[in-house]
Amino acid sequence: QQQQQQQRQRQRQTARAATMGRLELAGVYTAIVTPFTPDSTEVDFEALGALIDAQIAGGVAGVVPIGTTGESPTLTTEERHKIIEFCVKRAAGKITVMAGTGSNNTAATVEATKKAKELGVDCCLLVNPYYNKPSQEGLYQHVKAVAAVGLPICLYNIPSRT
C-alpha cells in the first residue's frame, strides 16, 4: 500500500510538472459521471463522493469531472462550479483533478477555465469547439486564449474536429 501511495504521489508530481509549456500526465484518469438525485433535480454529491473515493482506492492518477461523460452540456454554471469545488476538496491532493472547461465558445471557455483554476484544479480538459468546426488557425487561437489563463491544458482530440 505504501508503494501504491508513493506511485500516486509520483504520478501527481508528474502531472503538475509543467516544463517549457508542456504538461506530462501519467497513469489512468477516469472521466467520471455526474450523478443526480432520483428525481433528477440536483447533483447527488454523496454519490459523487463515493465515485471519487472508489477511484482513489483503485489507484487512479486522477479524475476528470465535467467532461462530456459528466454531462457538461446539461449542467448550469453554478452546478459546474460546485462539482469542481467538491471534487478538488474530496480528492484532497491524493489524485489529480482535471476539470472539463471546454465549449464551442472561446470567451465562455476562458471564463470556465479561470474559475476552475480559482477552485484549485490541477489542469483542464479542453475540447475543440464543436458545431462551428473552426479552421486550424481558429483552433490555435481558441487554445491560445485559454492557455493565457495559466492553467495546464490537456487537449481532447476529436479527429473529425481537428
PDB file of C-alpha atoms in Angstrom:
ATOM      1  CA  GLN A   1       0.000   0.000   0.000  1.00  0.00           C
ATOM      2  CA  GLN A   2       2.849   2.385   0.773  1.00  0.00           C
ATOM      3  CA  GLN A   3       4.286   1.623  -2.653  1.00  0.00           C
ATOM      4  CA  GLN A   4       0.949   2.489  -4.285  1.00  0.00           C
ATOM      5  CA  GLN A   5       0.822   5.764  -2.371  1.00  0.00           C
ATOM      6  CA  GLN A   6       4.349   6.609  -3.477  1.00  0.00           C
ATOM      7  CA  GLN A   7       3.453   5.765  -7.073  1.00  0.00           C
ATOM      8  CA  ARG A   8       0.358   8.005  -6.913  1.00  0.00           C
ATOM      9  CA  GLN A   9       2.475  10.788  -5.435  1.00  0.00           C
ATOM     10  CA  ARG A  10       4.989  10.471  -8.292  1.00  0.00           C
ATOM     11  CA  GLN A  11       2.151  10.494 -10.821  1.00  0.00           C
ATOM     12  CA  ARG A  12       0.692  13.591  -9.217  1.00  0.00           C
ATOM     13  CA  GLN A  13       4.043  15.352  -9.246  1.00  0.00           C
ATOM     14  CA  THR A  14       4.472  14.425 -12.900  1.00  0.00           C
ATOM     15  CA  ALA A  15       1.018  15.770 -13.714  1.00  0.00           C
ATOM     16  CA  ARG A  16       1.823  19.068 -12.023  1.00  0.00           C
ATOM     17  CA  ALA A  17       5.201  19.444 -13.659  1.00  0.00           C
ATOM     18  CA  ALA A  18       4.850  21.949 -16.445  1.00  0.00           C
ATOM     19  CA  THR A  19       8.153  22.247 -18.200  1.00  0.00           C
ATOM     20  CA  MET A  20       8.534  24.586 -21.169  1.00  0.00           C
ATOM     21  CA  GLY A  21       4.742  24.782 -21.504  1.00  0.00           C
ATOM     22  CA  ARG A  22       4.325  21.021 -21.550  1.00  0.00           C
ATOM     23  CA  LEU A  23       2.289  19.065 -19.024  1.00  0.00           C
ATOM     24  CA  GLU A  24       3.232  15.449 -18.528  1.00  0.00           C
ATOM     25  CA  LEU A  25       0.478  13.094 -17.458  1.00  0.00           C
ATOM     26  CA  ALA A  26       0.957   9.503 -16.370  1.00  0.00           C
ATOM     27  CA  GLY A  27      -1.432   6.803 -15.248  1.00  0.00           C
ATOM     28  CA  VAL A  28      -5.185   6.428 -15.506  1.00  0.00           C
ATOM     29  CA  TYR A  29      -7.567   9.392 -15.451  1.00  0.00           C
ATOM     30  CA  THR A  30     -11.205   8.430 -15.012  1.00  0.00           C
ATOM     31  CA  ALA A  31     -13.859  10.503 -16.741  1.00  0.00           C
ATOM     32  CA  ILE A  32     -16.495  10.441 -14.021  1.00  0.00           C
ATOM     33  CA  VAL A  33     -20.228  10.796 -14.462  1.00  0.00           C
ATOM     34  CA  THR A  34     -22.251  13.414 -12.659  1.00  0.00           C
ATOM     35  CA  PRO A  35     -24.744  11.502 -10.512  1.00  0.00           C
ATOM     36  CA  PHE A  36     -28.132  13.068  -9.848  1.00  0.00           C
ATOM     37  CA  THR A  37     -30.731  12.542  -7.152  1.00  0.00           C
ATOM     38  CA  PRO A  38     -33.520  10.071  -8.033  1.00  0.00           C
ATOM     39  CA  ASP A  39     -35.823  12.892  -9.165  1.00  0.00           C
ATOM     40  CA  SER A  40     -33.010  14.301 -11.373  1.00  0.00           C
ATOM     41  CA  THR A  41     -33.333  17.780  -9.915  1.00  0.00           C
ATOM     42  CA  GLU A  42     -29.987  18.034  -8.101  1.00  0.00           C
ATOM     43  CA  VAL A  43     -26.448  16.724  -8.257  1.00  0.00           C
ATOM     44  CA  ASP A  44     -26.052  13.819  -5.828  1.00  0.00           C
ATOM     45  CA  PHE A  45     -22.868  14.867  -4.048  1.00  0.00           C
ATOM     46  CA  GLU A  46     -22.922  11.839  -1.757  1.00  0.00           C
ATOM     47  CA  ALA A  47     -22.799   9.542  -4.784  1.00  0.00           C
ATOM     48  CA  LEU A  48     -20.171  11.745  -6.435  1.00  0.00           C
ATOM     49  CA  GLY A  49     -18.034  11.474  -3.310  1.00  0.00           C
ATOM     50  CA  ALA A  50     -18.351   7.700  -3.384  1.00  0.00           C
ATOM     51  CA  LEU A  51     -17.237   7.676  -7.037  1.00  0.00           C
ATOM     52  CA  ILE A  52     -14.171   9.771  -6.234  1.00  0.00           C
ATOM     53  CA  ASP A  53     -13.337   7.631  -3.191  1.00  0.00           C
ATOM     54  CA  ALA A  54     -13.564   4.488  -5.347  1.00  0.00           C
ATOM     55  CA  GLN A  55     -11.174   5.988  -7.881  1.00  0.00           C
ATOM     56  CA  ILE A  56      -8.684   6.898  -5.156  1.00  0.00           C
ATOM     57  CA  ALA A  57      -8.949   3.397  -3.672  1.00  0.00           C
ATOM     58  CA  GLY A  58      -8.473   1.919  -7.148  1.00  0.00           C
ATOM     59  CA  GLY A  59      -5.176   3.720  -7.599  1.00  0.00           C
ATOM     60  CA  VAL A  60      -6.015   6.037 -10.487  1.00  0.00           C
ATOM     61  CA  ALA A  61      -3.827   9.071 -11.107  1.00  0.00           C
ATOM     62  CA  GLY A  62      -6.757  11.424 -11.469  1.00  0.00           C
ATOM     63  CA  VAL A  63     -10.398  12.129 -12.181  1.00  0.00           C
ATOM     64  CA  VAL A  64     -11.985  14.191 -14.921  1.00  0.00           C
ATOM     65  CA  PRO A  65     -15.234  15.818 -13.815  1.00  0.00           C
ATOM     66  CA  ILE A  66     -17.367  17.967 -16.121  1.00  0.00           C
ATOM     67  CA  GLY A  67     -16.297  16.250 -19.323  1.00  0.00           C
ATOM     68  CA  THR A  68     -18.917  15.029 -21.776  1.00  0.00           C
ATOM     69  CA  THR A  69     -19.182  11.859 -19.654  1.00  0.00           C
ATOM     70  CA  GLY A  70     -20.014  14.202 -16.753  1.00  0.00           C
ATOM     71  CA  GLU A  71     -22.973  15.747 -18.591  1.00  0.00           C
ATOM     72  CA  SER A  72     -21.191  19.078 -19.102  1.00  0.00           C
ATOM     73  CA  PRO A  73     -23.619  20.406 -21.739  1.00  0.00           C
ATOM     74  CA  THR A  74     -26.603  19.994 -19.424  1.00  0.00           C
ATOM     75  CA  LEU A  75     -25.181  21.447 -16.216  1.00  0.00           C
ATOM     76  CA  THR A  76     -25.702  25.011 -15.083  1.00  0.00           C
ATOM     77  CA  THR A  77     -22.676  27.197 -14.435  1.00  0.00           C
ATOM     78  CA  GLU A  78     -23.384  27.032 -10.710  1.00  0.00           C
ATOM     79  CA  GLU A  79     -23.567  23.224 -10.799  1.00  0.00           C
ATOM     80  CA  ARG A  80     -20.243  23.060 -12.668  1.00  0.00           C
ATOM     81  CA  HIS A  81     -18.567  25.254 -10.054  1.00  0.00           C
ATOM     82  CA  LYS A  82     -19.978  23.234  -7.157  1.00  0.00           C
ATOM     83  CA  ILE A  83     -18.916  19.939  -8.753  1.00  0.00           C
ATOM     84  CA  ILE A  84     -15.381  21.153  -9.419  1.00  0.00           C
ATOM     85  CA  GLU A  85     -15.039  22.565  -5.916  1.00  0.00           C
ATOM     86  CA  PHE A  86     -16.380  19.333  -4.416  1.00  0.00           C
ATOM     87  CA  CYS A  87     -14.016  17.164  -6.481  1.00  0.00           C
ATOM     88  CA  VAL A  88     -10.964  19.218  -5.539  1.00  0.00           C
ATOM     89  CA  LYS A  89     -11.847  19.026  -1.842  1.00  0.00           C
ATOM     90  CA  ARG A  90     -12.691  15.312  -1.982  1.00  0.00           C
ATOM     91  CA  ALA A  91      -9.518  14.436  -3.894  1.00  0.00           C
ATOM     92  CA  ALA A  92      -7.600  16.346  -1.202  1.00  0.00           C
ATOM     93  CA  GLY A  93      -4.333  16.202  -3.091  1.00  0.00           C
ATOM     94  CA  LYS A  94      -4.406  12.394  -3.335  1.00  0.00           C
ATOM     95  CA  ILE A  95      -5.147  12.407  -7.067  1.00  0.00           C
ATOM     96  CA  THR A  96      -5.124  14.953  -9.875  1.00  0.00           C
ATOM     97  CA  VAL A  97      -8.341  16.767 -10.776  1.00  0.00           C
ATOM     98  CA  MET A  98      -8.598  17.627 -14.478  1.00  0.00           C
ATOM     99  CA  ALA A  99     -11.810  19.592 -14.954  1.00  0.00           C
ATOM    100  CA  GLY A 100     -13.545  19.822 -18.306  1.00  0.00           C
ATOM    101  CA  THR A 101     -13.786  23.517 -19.135  1.00  0.00           C
ATOM    102  CA  GLY A 102     -14.190  23.463 -22.909  1.00  0.00           C
ATOM    103  CA  SER A 103     -17.084  24.565 -25.048  1.00  0.00           C
ATOM    104  CA  ASN A 104     -17.630  25.907 -28.547  1.00  0.00           C
ATOM    105  CA  ASN A 105     -17.472  29.463 -27.189  1.00  0.00           C
ATOM    106  CA  THR A 106     -13.936  30.749 -26.598  1.00  0.00           C
ATOM    107  CA  ALA A 107     -14.900  33.503 -24.151  1.00  0.00           C
ATOM    108  CA  ALA A 108     -17.023  31.094 -22.093  1.00  0.00           C
ATOM    109  CA  THR A 109     -14.217  28.536 -22.124  1.00  0.00           C
ATOM    110  CA  VAL A 110     -11.719  31.126 -20.893  1.00  0.00           C
ATOM    111  CA  GLU A 111     -14.070  32.120 -18.049  1.00  0.00           C
ATOM    112  CA  ALA A 112     -14.745  28.480 -17.114  1.00  0.00           C
ATOM    113  CA  THR A 113     -11.005  27.794 -17.077  1.00  0.00           C
ATOM    114  CA  LYS A 114     -10.324  30.836 -14.889  1.00  0.00           C
ATOM    115  CA  LYS A 115     -12.959  29.650 -12.408  1.00  0.00           C
ATOM    116  CA  ALA A 116     -11.604  26.077 -12.422  1.00  0.00           C
ATOM    117  CA  LYS A 117      -8.132  27.431 -11.709  1.00  0.00           C
ATOM    118  CA  GLU A 118      -9.528  29.557  -8.873  1.00  0.00           C
ATOM    119  CA  LEU A 119     -11.254  26.467  -7.449  1.00  0.00           C
ATOM    120  CA  GLY A 120      -7.946  24.593  -7.358  1.00  0.00           C
ATOM    121  CA  VAL A 121      -7.935  22.085 -10.208  1.00  0.00           C
ATOM    122  CA  ASP A 122      -4.592  20.780 -11.393  1.00  0.00           C
ATOM    123  CA  CYS A 123      -5.342  21.134 -15.093  1.00  0.00           C
ATOM    124  CA  CYS A 124      -8.236  21.387 -17.504  1.00  0.00           C
ATOM    125  CA  LEU A 125      -9.566  19.237 -20.305  1.00  0.00           C
ATOM    126  CA  LEU A 126     -10.190  21.304 -23.400  1.00  0.00           C
ATOM    127  CA  VAL A 127     -12.446  20.040 -26.168  1.00  0.00           C
ATOM    128  CA  ASN A 128     -12.215  21.523 -29.629  1.00  0.00           C
ATOM    129  CA  PRO A 129     -15.086  23.896 -30.397  1.00  0.00           C
ATOM    130  CA  TYR A 130     -17.964  21.737 -31.557  1.00  0.00           C
ATOM    131  CA  TYR A 131     -20.666  22.504 -34.106  1.00  0.00           C
ATOM    132  CA  ASN A 132     -18.813  25.521 -35.562  1.00  0.00           C
ATOM    133  CA  LYS A 133     -15.765  23.439 -36.666  1.00  0.00           C
ATOM    134  CA  PRO A 134     -13.174  26.231 -36.846  1.00  0.00           C
ATOM    135  CA  SER A 135     -10.171  26.295 -39.159  1.00  0.00           C
ATOM    136  CA  GLN A 136      -6.724  25.255 -37.935  1.00  0.00           C
ATOM    137  CA  GLU A 137      -5.995  28.924 -37.223  1.00  0.00           C
ATOM    138  CA  GLY A 138      -9.287  29.194 -35.328  1.00  0.00           C
ATOM    139  CA  LEU A 139      -8.380  26.148 -33.238  1.00  0.00           C
ATOM    140  CA  TYR A 140      -4.983  27.647 -32.499  1.00  0.00           C
ATOM    141  CA  GLN A 141      -6.499  30.985 -31.443  1.00  0.00           C
ATOM    142  CA  HIS A 142      -9.053  29.197 -29.229  1.00  0.00           C
ATOM    143  CA  VAL A 143      -6.369  27.193 -27.407  1.00  0.00           C
ATOM    144  CA  LYS A 144      -4.051  30.207 -27.211  1.00  0.00           C
ATOM    145  CA  ALA A 145      -6.776  32.259 -25.493  1.00  0.00           C
ATOM    146  CA  VAL A 146      -7.388  29.505 -22.939  1.00  0.00           C
ATOM    147  CA  ALA A 147      -3.651  28.939 -22.393  1.00  0.00           C
ATOM    148  CA  ALA A 148      -3.334  32.596 -21.366  1.00  0.00           C
ATOM    149  CA  VAL A 149      -5.241  31.677 -18.175  1.00  0.00           C
ATOM    150  CA  GLY A 150      -2.109  29.880 -16.994  1.00  0.00           C
ATOM    151  CA  LEU A 151      -3.660  26.516 -16.160  1.00  0.00           C
ATOM    152  CA  PRO A 152      -2.157  23.405 -17.777  1.00  0.00           C
ATOM    153  CA  ILE A 153      -4.336  22.096 -20.611  1.00  0.00           C
ATOM    154  CA  CYS A 154      -4.996  18.573 -21.817  1.00  0.00           C
ATOM    155  CA  LEU A 155      -6.408  18.717 -25.340  1.00  0.00           C
ATOM    156  CA  TYR A 156      -9.277  16.365 -26.026  1.00  0.00           C
ATOM    157  CA  ASN A 157      -8.643  15.171 -29.550  1.00  0.00           C
ATOM    158  CA  ILE A 158     -11.699  14.601 -31.694  1.00  0.00           C
ATOM    159  CA  PRO A 159     -10.187  13.775 -35.111  1.00  0.00           C
ATOM    160  CA  SER A 160     -13.185  14.976 -37.110  1.00  0.00           C
ATOM    161  CA  ARG A 161     -12.771  18.377 -35.447  1.00  0.00           C
ATOM    162  CA  THR A 162      -9.015  18.935 -35.694  1.00  0.00           C
TER     163      THR A 162
END
